[in-house]
Coordinates of C-alpha atoms in Angstrom, one line a residue:
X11 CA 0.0 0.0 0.0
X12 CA 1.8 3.3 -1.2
X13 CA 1.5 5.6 1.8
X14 CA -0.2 9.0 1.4
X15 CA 1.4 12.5 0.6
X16 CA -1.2 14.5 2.0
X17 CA -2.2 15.0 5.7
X18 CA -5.8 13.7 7.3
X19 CA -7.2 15.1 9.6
X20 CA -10.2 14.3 12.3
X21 CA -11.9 17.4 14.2
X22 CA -12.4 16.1 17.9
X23 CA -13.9 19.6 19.8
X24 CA -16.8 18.5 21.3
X25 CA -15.3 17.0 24.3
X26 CA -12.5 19.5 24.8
X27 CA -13.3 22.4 24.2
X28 CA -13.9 23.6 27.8
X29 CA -11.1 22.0 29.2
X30 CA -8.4 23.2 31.1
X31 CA -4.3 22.2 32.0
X32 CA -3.1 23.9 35.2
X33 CA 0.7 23.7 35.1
X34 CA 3.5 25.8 37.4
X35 CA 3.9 29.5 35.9
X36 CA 7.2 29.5 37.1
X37 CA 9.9 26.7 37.3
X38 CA 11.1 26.9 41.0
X39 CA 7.6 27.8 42.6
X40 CA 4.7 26.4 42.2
X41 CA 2.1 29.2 41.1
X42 CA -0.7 27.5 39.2
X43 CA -1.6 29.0 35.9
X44 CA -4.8 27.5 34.2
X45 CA -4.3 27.5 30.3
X46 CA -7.4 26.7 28.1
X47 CA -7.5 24.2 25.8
X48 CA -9.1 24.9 22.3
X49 CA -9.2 21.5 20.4
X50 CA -8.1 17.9 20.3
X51 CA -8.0 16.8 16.8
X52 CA -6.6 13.6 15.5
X53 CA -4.1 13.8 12.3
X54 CA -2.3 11.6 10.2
X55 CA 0.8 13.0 9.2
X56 CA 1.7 13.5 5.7
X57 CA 5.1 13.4 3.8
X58 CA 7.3 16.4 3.5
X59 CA 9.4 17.9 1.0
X60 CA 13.2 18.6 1.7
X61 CA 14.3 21.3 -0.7
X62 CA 17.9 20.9 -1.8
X63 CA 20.4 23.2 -4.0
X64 CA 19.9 21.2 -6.8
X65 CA 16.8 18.9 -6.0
X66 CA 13.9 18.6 -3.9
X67 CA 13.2 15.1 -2.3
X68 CA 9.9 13.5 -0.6
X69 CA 10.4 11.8 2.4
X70 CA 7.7 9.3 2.9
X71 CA 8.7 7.8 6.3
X72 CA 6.2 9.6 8.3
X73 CA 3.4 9.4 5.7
X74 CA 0.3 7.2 7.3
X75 CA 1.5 8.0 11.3
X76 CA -1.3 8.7 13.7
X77 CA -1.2 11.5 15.8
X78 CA -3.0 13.1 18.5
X79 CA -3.2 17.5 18.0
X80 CA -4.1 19.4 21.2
X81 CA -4.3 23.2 20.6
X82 CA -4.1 25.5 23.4
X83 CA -5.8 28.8 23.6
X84 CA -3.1 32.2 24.0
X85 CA -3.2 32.3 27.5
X86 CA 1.0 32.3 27.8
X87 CA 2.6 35.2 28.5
X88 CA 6.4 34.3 28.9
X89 CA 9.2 31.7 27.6
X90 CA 8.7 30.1 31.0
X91 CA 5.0 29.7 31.2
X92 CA 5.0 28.3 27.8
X93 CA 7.9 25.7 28.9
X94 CA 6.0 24.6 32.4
X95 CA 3.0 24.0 30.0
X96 CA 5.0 21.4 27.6
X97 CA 6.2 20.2 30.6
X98 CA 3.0 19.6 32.0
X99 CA 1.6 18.1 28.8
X100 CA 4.5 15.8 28.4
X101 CA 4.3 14.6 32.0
X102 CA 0.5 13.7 31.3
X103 CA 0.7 12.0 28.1
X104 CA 3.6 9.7 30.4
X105 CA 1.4 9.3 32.8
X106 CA -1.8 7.9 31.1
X107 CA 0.5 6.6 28.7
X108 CA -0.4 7.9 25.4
X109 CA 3.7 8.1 24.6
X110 CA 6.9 8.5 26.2
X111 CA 6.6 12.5 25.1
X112 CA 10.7 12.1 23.9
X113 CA 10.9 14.8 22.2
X114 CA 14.2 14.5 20.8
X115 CA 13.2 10.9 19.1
X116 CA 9.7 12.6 17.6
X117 CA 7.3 11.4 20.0
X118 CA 6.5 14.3 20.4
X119 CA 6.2 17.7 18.6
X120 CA 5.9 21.5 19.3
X121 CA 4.7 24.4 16.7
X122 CA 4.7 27.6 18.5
X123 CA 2.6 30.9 18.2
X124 CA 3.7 34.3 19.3
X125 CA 2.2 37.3 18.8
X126 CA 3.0 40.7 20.7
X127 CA 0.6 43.7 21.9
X128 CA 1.5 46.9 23.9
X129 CA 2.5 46.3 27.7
X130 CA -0.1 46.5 30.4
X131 CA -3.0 46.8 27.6
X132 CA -4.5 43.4 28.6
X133 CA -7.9 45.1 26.2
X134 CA -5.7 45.5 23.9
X135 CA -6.1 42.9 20.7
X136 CA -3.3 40.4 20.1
X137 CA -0.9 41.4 16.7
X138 CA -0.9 39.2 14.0
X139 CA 0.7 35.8 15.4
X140 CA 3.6 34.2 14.1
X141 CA 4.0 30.1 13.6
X142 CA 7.5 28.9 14.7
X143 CA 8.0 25.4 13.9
X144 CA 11.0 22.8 14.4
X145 CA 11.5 22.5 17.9
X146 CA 12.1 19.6 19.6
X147 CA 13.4 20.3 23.3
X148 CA 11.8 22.4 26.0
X149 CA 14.8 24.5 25.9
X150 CA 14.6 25.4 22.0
X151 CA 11.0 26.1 23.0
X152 CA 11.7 28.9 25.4
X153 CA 14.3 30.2 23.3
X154 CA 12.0 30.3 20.5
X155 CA 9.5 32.4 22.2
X156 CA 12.5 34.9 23.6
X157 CA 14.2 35.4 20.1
X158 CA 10.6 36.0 18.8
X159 CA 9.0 38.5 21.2
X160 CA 12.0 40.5 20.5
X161 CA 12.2 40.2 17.2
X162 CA 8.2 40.8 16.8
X163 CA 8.7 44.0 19.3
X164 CA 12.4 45.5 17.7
X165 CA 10.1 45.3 14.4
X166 CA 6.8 47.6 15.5
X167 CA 9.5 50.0 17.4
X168 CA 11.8 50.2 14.3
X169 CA 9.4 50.7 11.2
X170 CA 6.0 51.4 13.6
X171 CA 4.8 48.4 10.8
X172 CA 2.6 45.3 12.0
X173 CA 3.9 42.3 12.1
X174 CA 3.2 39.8 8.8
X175 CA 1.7 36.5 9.3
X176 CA 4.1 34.3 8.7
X177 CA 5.5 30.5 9.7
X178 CA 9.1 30.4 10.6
X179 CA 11.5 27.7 11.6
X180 CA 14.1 28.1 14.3
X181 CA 17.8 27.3 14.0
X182 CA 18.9 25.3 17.6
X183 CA 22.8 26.6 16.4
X184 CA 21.9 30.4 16.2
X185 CA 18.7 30.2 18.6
X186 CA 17.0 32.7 16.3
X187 CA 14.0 32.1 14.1
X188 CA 13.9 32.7 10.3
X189 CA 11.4 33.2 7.7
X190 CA 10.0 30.0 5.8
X191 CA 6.7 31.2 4.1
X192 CA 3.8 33.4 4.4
X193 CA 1.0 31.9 7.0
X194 CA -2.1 30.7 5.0
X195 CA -5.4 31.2 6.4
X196 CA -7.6 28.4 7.4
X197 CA -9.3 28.4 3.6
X198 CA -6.2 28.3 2.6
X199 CA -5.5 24.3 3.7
X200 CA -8.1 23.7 1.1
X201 CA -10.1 20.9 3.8
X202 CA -12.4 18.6 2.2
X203 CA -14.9 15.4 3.5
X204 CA -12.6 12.1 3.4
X205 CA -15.3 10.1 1.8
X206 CA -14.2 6.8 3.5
X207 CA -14.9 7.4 6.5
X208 CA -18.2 8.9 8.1
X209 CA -18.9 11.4 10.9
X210 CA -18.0 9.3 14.3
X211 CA -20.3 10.2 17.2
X212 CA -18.5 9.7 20.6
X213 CA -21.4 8.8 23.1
X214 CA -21.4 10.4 26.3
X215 CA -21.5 7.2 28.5
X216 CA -18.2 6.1 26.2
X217 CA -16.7 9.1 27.9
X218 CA -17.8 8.6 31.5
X219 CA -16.4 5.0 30.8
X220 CA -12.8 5.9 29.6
X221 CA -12.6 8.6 32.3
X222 CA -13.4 5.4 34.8
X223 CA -10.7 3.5 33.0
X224 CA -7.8 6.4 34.0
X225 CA -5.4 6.1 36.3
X226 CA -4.7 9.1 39.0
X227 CA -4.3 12.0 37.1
X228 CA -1.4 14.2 38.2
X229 CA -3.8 17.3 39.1
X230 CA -6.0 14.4 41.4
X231 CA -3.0 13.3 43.1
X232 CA -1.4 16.9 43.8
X233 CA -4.4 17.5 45.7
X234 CA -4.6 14.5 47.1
X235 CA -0.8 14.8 48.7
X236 CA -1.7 18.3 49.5
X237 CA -5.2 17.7 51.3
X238 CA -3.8 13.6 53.1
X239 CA -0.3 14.8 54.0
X240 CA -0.1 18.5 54.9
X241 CA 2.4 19.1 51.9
X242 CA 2.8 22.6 49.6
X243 CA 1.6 22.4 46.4
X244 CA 5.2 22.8 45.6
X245 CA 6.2 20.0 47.3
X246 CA 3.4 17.8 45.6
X247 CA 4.2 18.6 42.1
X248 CA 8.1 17.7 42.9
X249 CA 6.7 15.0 43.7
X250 CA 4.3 13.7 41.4
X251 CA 6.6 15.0 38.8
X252 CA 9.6 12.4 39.8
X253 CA 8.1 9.0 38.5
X254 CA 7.7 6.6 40.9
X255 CA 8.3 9.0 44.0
X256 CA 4.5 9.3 45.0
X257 CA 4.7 5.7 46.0
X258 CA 8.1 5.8 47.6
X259 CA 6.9 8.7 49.9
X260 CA 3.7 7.4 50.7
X261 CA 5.4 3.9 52.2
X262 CA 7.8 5.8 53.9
X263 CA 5.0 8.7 55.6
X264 CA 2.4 5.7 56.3
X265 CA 2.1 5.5 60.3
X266 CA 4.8 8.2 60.8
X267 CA 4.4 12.2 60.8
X268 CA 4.0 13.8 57.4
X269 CA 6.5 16.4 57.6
X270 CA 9.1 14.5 58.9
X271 CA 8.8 11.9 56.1
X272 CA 8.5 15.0 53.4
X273 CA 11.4 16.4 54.7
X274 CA 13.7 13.4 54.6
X275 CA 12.5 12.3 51.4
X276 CA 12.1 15.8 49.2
X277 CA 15.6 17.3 50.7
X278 CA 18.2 14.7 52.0
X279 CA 17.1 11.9 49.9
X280 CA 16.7 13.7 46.8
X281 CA 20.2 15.6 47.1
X282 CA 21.3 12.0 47.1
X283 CA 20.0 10.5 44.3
X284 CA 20.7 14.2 42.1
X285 CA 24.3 13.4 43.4
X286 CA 24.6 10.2 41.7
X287 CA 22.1 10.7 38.9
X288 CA 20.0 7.9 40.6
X289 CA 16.1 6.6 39.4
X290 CA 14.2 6.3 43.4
X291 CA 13.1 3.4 42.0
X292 CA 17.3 2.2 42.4
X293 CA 17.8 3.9 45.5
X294 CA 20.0 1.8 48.1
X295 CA 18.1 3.5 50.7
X296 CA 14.7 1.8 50.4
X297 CA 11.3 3.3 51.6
X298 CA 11.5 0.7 54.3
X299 CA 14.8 1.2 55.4
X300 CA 14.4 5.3 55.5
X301 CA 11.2 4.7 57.4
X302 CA 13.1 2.3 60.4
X303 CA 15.6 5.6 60.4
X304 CA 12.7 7.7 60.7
X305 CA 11.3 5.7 63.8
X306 CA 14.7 6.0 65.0
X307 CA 14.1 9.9 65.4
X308 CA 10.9 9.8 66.3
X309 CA 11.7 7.9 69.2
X310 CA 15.2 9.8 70.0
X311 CA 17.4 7.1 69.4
X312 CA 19.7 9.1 67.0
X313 CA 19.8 12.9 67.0
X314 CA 18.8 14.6 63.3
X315 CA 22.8 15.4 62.7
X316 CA 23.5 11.4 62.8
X317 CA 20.3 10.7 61.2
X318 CA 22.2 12.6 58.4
X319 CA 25.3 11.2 58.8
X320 CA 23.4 7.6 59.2
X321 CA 21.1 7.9 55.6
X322 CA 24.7 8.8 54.2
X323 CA 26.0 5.7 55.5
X324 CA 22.9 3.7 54.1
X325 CA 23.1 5.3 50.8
X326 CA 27.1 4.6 50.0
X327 CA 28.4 2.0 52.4
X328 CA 26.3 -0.6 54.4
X329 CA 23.2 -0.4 51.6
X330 CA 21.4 -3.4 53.0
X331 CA 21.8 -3.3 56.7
X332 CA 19.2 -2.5 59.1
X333 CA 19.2 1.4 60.7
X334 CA 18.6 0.4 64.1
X335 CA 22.1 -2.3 63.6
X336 CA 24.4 0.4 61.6
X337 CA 23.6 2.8 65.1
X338 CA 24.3 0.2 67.5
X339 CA 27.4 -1.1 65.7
X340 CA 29.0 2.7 65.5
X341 CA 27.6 3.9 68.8
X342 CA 25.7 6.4 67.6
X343 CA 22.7 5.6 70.1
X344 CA 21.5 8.5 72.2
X345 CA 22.5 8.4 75.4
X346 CA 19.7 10.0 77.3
X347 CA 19.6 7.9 80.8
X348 CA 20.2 11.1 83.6
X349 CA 22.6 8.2 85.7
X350 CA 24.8 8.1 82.4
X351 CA 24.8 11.3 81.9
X352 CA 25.5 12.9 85.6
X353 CA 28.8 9.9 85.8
X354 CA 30.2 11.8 82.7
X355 CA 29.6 15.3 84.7
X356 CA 31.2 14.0 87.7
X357 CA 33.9 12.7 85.5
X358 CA 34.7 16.1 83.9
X359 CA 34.0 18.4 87.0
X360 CA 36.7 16.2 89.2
X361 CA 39.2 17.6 86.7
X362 CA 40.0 21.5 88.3
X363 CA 42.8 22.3 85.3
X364 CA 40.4 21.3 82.5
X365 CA 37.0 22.8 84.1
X366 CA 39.4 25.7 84.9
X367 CA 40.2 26.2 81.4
X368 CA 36.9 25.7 80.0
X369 CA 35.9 28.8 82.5
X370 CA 38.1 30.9 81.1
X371 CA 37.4 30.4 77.7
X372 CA 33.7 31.4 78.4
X373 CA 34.5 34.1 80.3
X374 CA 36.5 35.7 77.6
X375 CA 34.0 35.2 75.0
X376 CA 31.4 36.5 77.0
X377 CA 33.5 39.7 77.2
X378 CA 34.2 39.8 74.1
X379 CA 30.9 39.5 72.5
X380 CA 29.7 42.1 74.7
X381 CA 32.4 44.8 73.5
X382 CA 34.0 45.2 77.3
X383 CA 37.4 43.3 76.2

């Protein structure tokens, strides 16, 4: 069967037209930012043409793909909003599994529109938007959208001229965009009826069942960390946003407090694994083996500074051995007994020259904090 050379595609609007993504507006805090999403439409991509010096070839190898087309609504307004938002995207399509959203195998694509209106005039209409096509990272994404709001703006200021309608590709080498042809309109893609296959009506209880069928959508399981376990909504996107970490922190915070589990796992455990470039799923220190060290604490066997020095031990040395073992075989127990503790203040206070010395030192530095000395 000789694949096509002309795109197909299937208008799907009915059931997505009022939906929404929320994703971070900002990378290192987690401010939601709804974004509205237009249309899901299902394509099948076409071939292309690659135009040479001397020749222009057709390259057939994506001809007859399926793909899935979700079209968002202009309701970015910055390179990092619009990179959160792929983020987001690419994290739920993972999740669900719809694809593995690797971008720089073609899993997954980006086309980008930008178009520019006077600061602060939020009544203001939008300028004529610009297509930008050929990015396939996050990062070209954002610098896609930076080269063009300049460019688009350096324009209007220069020759007080709008800006054409256009489609452009970006160059990852130069990070600047550059002019491929002039945008068509919508009449301009010249649609027409594909007469094989009719009009398919998508019943509503088909819907309610393949929303059943879903697993625990990222948004459902932010709120669920948030509302169960005390956490930010910072903390709960970190963590639904590391595969495989949800579960890991939930075995680890079952029947001990939340915060104490949140903080061991979101800060000392994931410096560790960072460190060594380390999936949680490989992690020598297990959930069960950081929850014994957590018991430890909470019932003041070890002190939080050898906890530290104890889930470093775990991670690098002794990766199998039990907490409550690796403390009693370095003597890192608490010693909290007052008998204990009162022989080894008889022991030091029978010692004049050293207590003597240790006098002295105070008093000096309480004279010389206060400014007297």
């Amino acid at each position: 069967m000789r694949p096509r050379n002309s795109s197909q595609v299937h208008f799907v609007s009915e059931h997505s037209s009022s939906s929404l993504l929320h994703a971070a507006a900002d990378a290192d805090e987690w401010v939601e930012k709804q974004v509205r999403i237009n249309r899901i439409q299902i394509e099948q991509d076409s071939g292309k043409s690659l135009h040479m010096l001397d020749a222009t070839h057709v390259d057939l190898n994506r001809a007859g793909t399926g793909l899935m087309e979700i079209v968002f609504e202009p309701d970015l307004r910055s390179a990092a909003e619009a990179g959160q938002v792929l983020r987001e995207v690419q994290h739920l399509l993972r999740h669900i599994g719809t694809c593995d959203g690797n971008m720089e195998d073609g899993s997954m694509r980006c086309d980008l529109n930008v178009s520019v209106r006077p600061k602060a005039a939020e009544e203001h209409p939008f300028g004529e938007r610009v297509e930008v096509k050929n990015m396939n990272s996050i990062r070209h994404l954002m610098r896609a959208v930076e080269f063009e709001m300049e460019r688009q703006v350096r324009h209007i200021e220069a020759t007080g001229l709008p800006i054409e309608k256009e489609t452009r590709t970006f160059d990852a080498a130069t990070g600047m965009t550059r002019r491929m042809r002039s945008k068509e309109g919508a009449k301009d893609y010249r649609f027409f009826p594909e007469p094989d296959l009719p009009p398919l009506v998508i019943s509503a209880t088909f819907v309610d069942d393949a929303k059943a069928s879903l697993p625990e959508l990222p948004d459902q399981m932010k709120a669920r960390l948030s509302r169960d376990y005390g956490l930010s909504a910072y903390e709960s996107a970190i963590l639904v946003h590391t595969p495989h970490a949800v579960a890991y922190f939930e075995e680890v915070a079952t029947g001990r407090p939340h915060r104490l589990a949140s903080n061991w796992v979101l800060n000392e455990l994931f410096s560790l694994l960072k460190a060594t470039n380390t999936d949680i799923r490989e992690s020598p220190v297990s959930p069960s083996r950081l929850g014994e060290m957590l018991d430890l604490i909470v019932e003041e066997t070890i002190s939080g500074k050898i906890a530290k020095e104890l889930i470093q031990h775990m991670y690098y040395e002794d990766t199998t051995g039990r907490p409550v073992d690796i403390v009693e075989r370095n003597g890192w127990k608490l010693i909290t007994d007052d008998e204990t503790l009162c022989a080894y203040c008889r022991n030091v206070v029978t010692n004049p020259v050293r207590v003597s010395h240790s006098l002295e030192f105070i008093c000096w530095r309480v004279l010389g904090l206060s400014g007297i000395e």
